[in-house]
XYZ file of C-alpha atoms in Angstrom:
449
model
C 24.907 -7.090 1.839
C 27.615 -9.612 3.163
C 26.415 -11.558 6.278
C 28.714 -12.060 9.208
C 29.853 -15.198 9.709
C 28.496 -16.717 6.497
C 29.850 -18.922 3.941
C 30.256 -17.365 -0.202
C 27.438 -19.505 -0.667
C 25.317 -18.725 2.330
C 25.717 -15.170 1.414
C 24.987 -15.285 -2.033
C 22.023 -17.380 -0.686
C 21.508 -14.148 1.692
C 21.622 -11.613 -1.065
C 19.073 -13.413 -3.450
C 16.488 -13.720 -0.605
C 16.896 -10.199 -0.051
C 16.620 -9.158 -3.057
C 13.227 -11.408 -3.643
C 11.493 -10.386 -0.727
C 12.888 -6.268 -1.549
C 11.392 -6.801 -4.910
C 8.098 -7.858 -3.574
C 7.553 -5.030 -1.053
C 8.299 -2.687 -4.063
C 5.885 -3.810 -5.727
C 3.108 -3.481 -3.267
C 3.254 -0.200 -2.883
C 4.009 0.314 -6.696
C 0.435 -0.823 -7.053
C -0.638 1.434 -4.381
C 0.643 4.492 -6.037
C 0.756 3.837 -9.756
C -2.998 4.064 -9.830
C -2.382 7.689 -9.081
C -1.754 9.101 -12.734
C -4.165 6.994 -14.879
C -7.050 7.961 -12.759
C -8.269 10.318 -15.279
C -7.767 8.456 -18.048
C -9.569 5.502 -16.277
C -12.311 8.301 -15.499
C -12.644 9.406 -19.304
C -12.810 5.767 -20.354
C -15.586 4.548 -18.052
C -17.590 7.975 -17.529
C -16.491 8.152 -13.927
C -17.768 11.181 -11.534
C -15.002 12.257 -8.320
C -16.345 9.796 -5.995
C -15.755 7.027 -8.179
C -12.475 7.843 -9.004
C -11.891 8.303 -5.118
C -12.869 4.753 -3.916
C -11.189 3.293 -6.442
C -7.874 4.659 -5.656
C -8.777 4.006 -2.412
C -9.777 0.387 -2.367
C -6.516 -1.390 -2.228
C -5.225 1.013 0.138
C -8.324 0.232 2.182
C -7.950 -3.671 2.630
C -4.189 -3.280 3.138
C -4.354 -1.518 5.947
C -7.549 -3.298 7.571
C -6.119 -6.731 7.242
C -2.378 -6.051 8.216
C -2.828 -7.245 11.705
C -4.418 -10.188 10.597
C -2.192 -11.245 8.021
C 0.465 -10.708 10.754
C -1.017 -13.378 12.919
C -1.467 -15.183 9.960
C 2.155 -15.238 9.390
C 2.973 -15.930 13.288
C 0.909 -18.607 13.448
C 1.264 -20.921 9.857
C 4.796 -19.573 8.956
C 6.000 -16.847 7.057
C 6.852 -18.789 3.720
C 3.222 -20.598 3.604
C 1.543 -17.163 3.797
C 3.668 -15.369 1.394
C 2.830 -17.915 -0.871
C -0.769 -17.764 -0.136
C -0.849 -13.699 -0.368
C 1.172 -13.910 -3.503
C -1.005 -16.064 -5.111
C -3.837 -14.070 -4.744
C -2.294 -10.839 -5.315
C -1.460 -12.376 -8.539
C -4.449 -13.722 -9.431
C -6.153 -10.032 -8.393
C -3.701 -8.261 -10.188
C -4.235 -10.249 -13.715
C -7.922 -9.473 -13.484
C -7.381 -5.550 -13.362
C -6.327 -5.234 -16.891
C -8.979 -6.991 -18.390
C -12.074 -5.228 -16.137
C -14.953 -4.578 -18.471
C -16.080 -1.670 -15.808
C -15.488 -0.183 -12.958
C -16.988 -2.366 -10.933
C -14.752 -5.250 -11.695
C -11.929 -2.858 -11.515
C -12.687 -1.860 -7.874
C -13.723 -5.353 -6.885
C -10.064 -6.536 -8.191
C -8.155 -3.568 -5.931
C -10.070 -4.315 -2.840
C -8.511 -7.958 -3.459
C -4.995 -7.196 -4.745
C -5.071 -4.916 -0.673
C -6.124 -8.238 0.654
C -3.513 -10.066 -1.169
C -0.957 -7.324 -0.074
C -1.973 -7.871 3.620
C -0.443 -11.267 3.684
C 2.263 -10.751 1.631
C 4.045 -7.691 3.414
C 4.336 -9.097 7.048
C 4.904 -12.519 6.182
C 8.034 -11.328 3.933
C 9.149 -10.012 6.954
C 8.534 -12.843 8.952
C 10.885 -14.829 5.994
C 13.058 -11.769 6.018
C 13.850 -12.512 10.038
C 14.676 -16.185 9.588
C 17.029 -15.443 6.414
C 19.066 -12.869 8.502
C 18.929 -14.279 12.101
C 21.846 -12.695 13.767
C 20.850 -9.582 15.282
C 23.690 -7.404 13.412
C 22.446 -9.015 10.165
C 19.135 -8.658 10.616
C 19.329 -5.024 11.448
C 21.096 -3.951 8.573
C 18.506 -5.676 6.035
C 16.035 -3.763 8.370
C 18.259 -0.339 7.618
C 17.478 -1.472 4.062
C 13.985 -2.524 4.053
C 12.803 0.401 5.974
C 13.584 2.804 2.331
C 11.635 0.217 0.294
C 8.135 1.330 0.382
C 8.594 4.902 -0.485
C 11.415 3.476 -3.326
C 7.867 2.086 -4.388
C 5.525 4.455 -4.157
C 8.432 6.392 -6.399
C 8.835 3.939 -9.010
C 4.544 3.530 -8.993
C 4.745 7.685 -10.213
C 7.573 7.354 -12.115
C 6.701 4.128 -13.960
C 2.910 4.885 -14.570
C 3.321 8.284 -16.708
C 5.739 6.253 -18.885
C 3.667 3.340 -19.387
C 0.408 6.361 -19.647
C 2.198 8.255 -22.648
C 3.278 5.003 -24.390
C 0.648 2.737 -24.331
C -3.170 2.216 -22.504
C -3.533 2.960 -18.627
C -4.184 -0.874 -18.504
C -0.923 -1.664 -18.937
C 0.105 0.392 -15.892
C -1.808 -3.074 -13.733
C 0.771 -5.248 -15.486
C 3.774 -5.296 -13.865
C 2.491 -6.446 -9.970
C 1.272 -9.552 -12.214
C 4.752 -10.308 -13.999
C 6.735 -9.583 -10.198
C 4.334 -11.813 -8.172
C 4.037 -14.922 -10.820
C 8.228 -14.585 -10.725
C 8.023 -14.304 -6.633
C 5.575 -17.508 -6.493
C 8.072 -19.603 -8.562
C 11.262 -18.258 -6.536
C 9.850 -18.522 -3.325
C 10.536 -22.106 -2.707
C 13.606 -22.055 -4.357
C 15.291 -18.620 -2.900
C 13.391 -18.332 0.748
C 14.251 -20.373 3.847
C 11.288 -22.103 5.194
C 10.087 -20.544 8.043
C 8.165 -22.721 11.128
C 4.866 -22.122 12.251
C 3.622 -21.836 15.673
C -0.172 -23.310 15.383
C -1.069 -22.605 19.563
C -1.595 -19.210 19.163
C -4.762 -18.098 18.655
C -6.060 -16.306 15.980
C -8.363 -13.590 17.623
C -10.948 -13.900 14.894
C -12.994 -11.295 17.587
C -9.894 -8.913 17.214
C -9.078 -9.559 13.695
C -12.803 -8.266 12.472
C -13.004 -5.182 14.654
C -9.938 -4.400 13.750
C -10.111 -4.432 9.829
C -13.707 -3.314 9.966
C -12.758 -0.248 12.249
C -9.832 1.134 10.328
C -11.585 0.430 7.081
C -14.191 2.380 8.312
C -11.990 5.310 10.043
C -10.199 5.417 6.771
C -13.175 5.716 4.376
C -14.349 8.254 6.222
C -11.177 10.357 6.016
C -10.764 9.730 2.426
C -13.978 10.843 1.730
C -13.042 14.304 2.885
C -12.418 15.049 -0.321
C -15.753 15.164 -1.835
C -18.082 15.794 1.211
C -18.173 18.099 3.638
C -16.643 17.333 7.449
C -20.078 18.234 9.014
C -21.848 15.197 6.414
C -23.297 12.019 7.155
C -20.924 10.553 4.606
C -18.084 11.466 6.460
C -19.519 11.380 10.372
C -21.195 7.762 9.751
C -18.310 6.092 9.146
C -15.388 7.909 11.354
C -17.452 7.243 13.653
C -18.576 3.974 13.525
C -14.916 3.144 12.614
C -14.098 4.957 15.964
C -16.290 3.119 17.937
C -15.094 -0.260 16.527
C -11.569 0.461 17.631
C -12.523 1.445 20.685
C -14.315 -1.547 20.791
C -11.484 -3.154 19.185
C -8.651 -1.844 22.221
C -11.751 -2.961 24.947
C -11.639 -6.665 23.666
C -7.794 -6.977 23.574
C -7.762 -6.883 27.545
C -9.621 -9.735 27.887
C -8.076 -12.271 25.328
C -5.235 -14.400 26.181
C -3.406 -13.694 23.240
C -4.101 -10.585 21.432
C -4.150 -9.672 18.057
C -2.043 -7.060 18.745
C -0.818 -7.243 22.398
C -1.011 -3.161 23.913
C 2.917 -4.107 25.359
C 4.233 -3.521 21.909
C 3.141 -0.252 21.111
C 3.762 1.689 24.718
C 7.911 1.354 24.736
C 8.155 5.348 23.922
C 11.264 4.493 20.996
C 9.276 1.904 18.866
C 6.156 4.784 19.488
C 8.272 7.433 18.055
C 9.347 5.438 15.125
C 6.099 4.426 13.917
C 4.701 7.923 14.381
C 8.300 8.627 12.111
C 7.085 6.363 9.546
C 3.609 7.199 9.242
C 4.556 10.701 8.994
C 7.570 10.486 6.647
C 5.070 8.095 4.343
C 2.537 10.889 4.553
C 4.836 13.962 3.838
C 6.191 11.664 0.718
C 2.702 10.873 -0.511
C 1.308 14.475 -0.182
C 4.482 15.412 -2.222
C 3.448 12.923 -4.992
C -0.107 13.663 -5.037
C 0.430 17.741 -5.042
C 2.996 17.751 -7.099
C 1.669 15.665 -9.332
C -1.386 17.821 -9.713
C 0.591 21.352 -9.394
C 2.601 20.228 -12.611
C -0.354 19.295 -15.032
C -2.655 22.125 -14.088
C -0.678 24.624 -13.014
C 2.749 24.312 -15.792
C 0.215 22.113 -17.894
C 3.000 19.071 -18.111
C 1.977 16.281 -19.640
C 2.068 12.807 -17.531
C 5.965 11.840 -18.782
C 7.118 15.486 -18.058
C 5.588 15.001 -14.875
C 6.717 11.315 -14.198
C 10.826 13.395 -15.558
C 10.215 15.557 -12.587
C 10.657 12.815 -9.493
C 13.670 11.167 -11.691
C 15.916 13.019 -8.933
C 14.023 12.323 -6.411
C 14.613 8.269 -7.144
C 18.142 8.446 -7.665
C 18.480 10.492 -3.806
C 16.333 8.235 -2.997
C 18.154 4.828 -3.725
C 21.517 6.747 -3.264
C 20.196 7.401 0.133
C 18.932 3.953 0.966
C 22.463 2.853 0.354
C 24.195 4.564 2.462
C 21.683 4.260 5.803
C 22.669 1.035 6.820
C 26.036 1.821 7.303
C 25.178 5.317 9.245
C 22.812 3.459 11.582
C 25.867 0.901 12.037
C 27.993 3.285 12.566
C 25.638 6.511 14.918
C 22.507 4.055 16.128
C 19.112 4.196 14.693
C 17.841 6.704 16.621
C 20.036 9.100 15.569
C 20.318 8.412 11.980
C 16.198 8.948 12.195
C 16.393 12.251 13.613
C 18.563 13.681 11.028
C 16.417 11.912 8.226
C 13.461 13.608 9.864
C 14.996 16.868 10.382
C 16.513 16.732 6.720
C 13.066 15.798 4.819
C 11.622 18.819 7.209
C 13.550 20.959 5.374
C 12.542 19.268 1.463
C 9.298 20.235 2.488
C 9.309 23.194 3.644
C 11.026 24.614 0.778
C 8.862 22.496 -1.688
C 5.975 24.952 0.159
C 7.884 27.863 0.032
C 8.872 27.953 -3.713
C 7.649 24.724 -5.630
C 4.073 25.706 -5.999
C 4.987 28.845 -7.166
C 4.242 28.155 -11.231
C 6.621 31.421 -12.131
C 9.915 30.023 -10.539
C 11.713 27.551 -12.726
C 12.246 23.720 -11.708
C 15.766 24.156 -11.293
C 15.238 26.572 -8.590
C 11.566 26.349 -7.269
C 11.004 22.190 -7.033
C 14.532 20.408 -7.316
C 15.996 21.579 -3.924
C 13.220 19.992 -2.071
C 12.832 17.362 -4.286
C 16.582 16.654 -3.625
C 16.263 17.096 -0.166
C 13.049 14.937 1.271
C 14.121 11.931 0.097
C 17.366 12.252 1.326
C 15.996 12.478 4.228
C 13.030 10.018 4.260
C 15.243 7.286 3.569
C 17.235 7.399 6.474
C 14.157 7.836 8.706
C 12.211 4.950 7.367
C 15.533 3.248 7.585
C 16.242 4.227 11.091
C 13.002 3.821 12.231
C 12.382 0.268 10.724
C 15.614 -0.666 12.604
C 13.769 0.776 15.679
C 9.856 -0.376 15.317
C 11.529 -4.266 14.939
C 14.534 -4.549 17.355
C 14.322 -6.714 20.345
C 10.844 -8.407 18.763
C 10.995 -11.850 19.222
C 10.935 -13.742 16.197
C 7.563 -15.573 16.979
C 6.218 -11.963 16.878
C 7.987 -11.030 13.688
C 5.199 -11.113 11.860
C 3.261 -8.529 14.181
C 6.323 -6.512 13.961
C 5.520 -6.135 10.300
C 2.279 -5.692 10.081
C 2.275 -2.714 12.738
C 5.515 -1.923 10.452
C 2.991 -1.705 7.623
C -0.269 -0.303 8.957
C 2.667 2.915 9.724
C 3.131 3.445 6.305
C -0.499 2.900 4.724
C -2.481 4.859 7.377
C 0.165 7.830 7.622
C -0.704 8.645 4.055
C -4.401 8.152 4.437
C -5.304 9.422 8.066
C -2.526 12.053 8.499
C -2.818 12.862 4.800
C -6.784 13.599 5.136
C -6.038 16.060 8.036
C -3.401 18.234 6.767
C -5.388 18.483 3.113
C -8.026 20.541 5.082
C -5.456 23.595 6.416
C -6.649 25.498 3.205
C -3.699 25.180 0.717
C -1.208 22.722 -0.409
C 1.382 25.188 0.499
C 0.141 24.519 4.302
C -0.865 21.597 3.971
C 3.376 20.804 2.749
C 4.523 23.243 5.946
C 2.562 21.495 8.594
C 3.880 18.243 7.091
C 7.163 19.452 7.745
C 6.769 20.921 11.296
C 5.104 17.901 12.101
C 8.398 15.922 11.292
C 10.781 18.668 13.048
C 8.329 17.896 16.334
C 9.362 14.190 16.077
C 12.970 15.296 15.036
C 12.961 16.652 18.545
C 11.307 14.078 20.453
C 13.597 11.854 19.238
C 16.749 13.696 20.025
C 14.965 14.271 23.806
C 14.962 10.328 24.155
C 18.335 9.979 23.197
C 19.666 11.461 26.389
């Protein structure tokens, strides 16, 4: 990515920053999905019953998403470098526990803290991420680009962990977010711009708590869905007690001079459509990974590398994809390169419901056309719509920008995802994904004119 204006060695400066901070968002969501495959194995090994299993592929997703909004303040306030730094390090130090847990206790007790680590690290690389590329034209192309790196991620997370499953222990599959964060702490300095901190704001400590406690809360209680009944205590208590702390939560924002997370920047109806874009793209990829996933093995009986073999197209539409987005929202405008992405993963889906889950038609023909199409597609909305959630943000709110960015992508799998699991069938479950994205498609073309 050449930078206008810049010198050879500013740019090559440019590209290695990029290509840190890239690496580093990978990774977190690598380690939210790779968990995805071992889980029975991890199960077998430690005599684990559903629940179990469900919180602790839940846990880092859990923290992630509660703390975002801090951890953008956090990065606002002390400077993105310091807290990227600070997240990393932790995230680190989480992540080299995992392998080594004795139990499952230790286990969860390191993914709840690898989330926490994550919820630093994500908006504060975006807060370095704004300073590397400060013209506006710059910036929004390495927006164009960071907007397909999560679900390259999540991707790589499937991919890589039925490799590392059939090869070697499901401990292993913790070990890479260790080696890429130790690298990322001794680059940092070295590759990343410092960034300046703006120490009178406030922090909201008020804000901050209801927040993370609500949508921990309102997400437990969705992912619980899966083993308890809608109508349970297990699921009522904490929907809604979460609900009434983010009501709470919305109520306390008013009266604070400087909000956690200022009600201004969600109600400008583009930046509204693109997160609701990203939240749903991330939960139509997700329920792909998750059903397919599960179709394969039980259904075809694949084993976990047959099944990782599967999504191999998928990653190479995918980064093909992510290529070629930045210069289509240079060249037609964000919105409209997010419409078509939208529209175009519609269309994955809705065939992947039509004839993927259908054991007795082949790959070629049942699952590769809308594994070929979906990420084509997803990677030019989250691409577009990254472009969109961050433009015109001023920089001392960059690190807002990317934790809102963020909370988009980690509760549209878990809160969207929860809801459509209950229509009855994956097959509906995929459909109402995709009309759910051709409703956006739509809105989106409306505000266009």
């Amino acid at each position: 990515m050449t930078v206008e204006g810049a010198s050879p060695v500013a740019d090559v400066q440019h590209r290695h920053a990029l290509a840190l901070l890239g690496s580093i968002q990978i990774t977190l969501i690598f380690t939210l999905s790779a968990i995805a495959v071992p889980l029975p194995r991890i199960g077998q090994e430690f005599g684990l019953q559903r629940p179990d299993l469900i919180l602790l592929s839940a846990a880092y997703g859990l923290t992630f998403a509660g703390l975002l909004l801090l951890g953008g303040r956090l990065a606002d306030r002390y400077g993105g470098r310091r807290m990227l730094t600070a997240g990393l390090a932790l995230f680190a130090a989480a992540s080299a526990v995992a392998p080594f847990a004795p139990g499952i206790g230790t286990l969860i007790a390191a993914r709840f803290a690898q989330g926490a680590g994550a919820a630093l690290v994500a908006p504060a690389a975006m807060a370095v991420l704004r300073v590397t590329f400060s013209s506006p034209a710059a910036y929004r192309r390495a927006m164009a680009t960071w907007g397909g790196l999560s679900v390259l991620g999540a991707t790589a997370g499937n991919l890589l962990s039925g490799v590392i499953l059939s090869l070697l222990s499901w401990r292993w599959t913790f070990v890479p977010p260790v080696v890429v964060a130790v690298a990322a702490l001794f680059l940092a300095s070295r590759s990343l711009p410092p960034t300046a901190a703006n120490r009178g704001r406030a922090l909201d400590l008020t804000g901050a708590l209801l927040a993370t406690a609500g949508i921990v809360l309102t997400s437990y209680g969705l992912v619980v869905t899966d083993t308890h009944p809608w109508s349970s205590a297990g699921v009522l208590v904490p929907l809604l007690g979460g609900a009434a702390l983010l009501v709470a939560f919305l109520c306390a924002e008013r009266r604070v001079h400087d909000p956690l997370l200022p009600t201004a920047f969600l109600l400008g109806r583009r930046r509204a459509l693109a997160l609701l874009a990203i939240a749903s793209s991330a939960c139509g990829t997700a329920m792909t990974f998750v059903v397919l996933s599960l179709h394969l093995q039980q259904a075809r009986d694949w084993s976990p590398l047959q099944t990782s073999a599967a999504f191999v197209p998928f990653a190479v539409v995918l980064i093909s994809s992510g290529r070629v987005a930045g210069p289509l929202i240079i060249r037609y405008g964000a919105q409209a390169v997010t419409t078509a992405g939208l529209g175009t993963a519609a269309a994955g889906l809705a065939l992947l419901a039509l004839t993927g889950l259908d054991a007795h038609i082949p790959y070629a023909y049942g699952l590769l056309p809308g594994l070929v199409l979906l990420p084509a597609g997803a990677a030019a909305s989250f691409g577009g719509a990254a472009v969109l959630t961050t433009e015109g943000v001023p920089q001392e709110q960059t690190g807002l920008a990317g934790s809102v960015l963020n909370s988009a992508m980690e509760l549209g799998p878990t809160v969207l995802f929860a809801v459509l699991l209950t229509l009855g069938s994956d097959a509906r479950s995929l459909g109402a994904t995709g009309i759910t994205l051709v409703a956006l498609a739509l809105l989106n073309h409306r505000s266009t004119k």
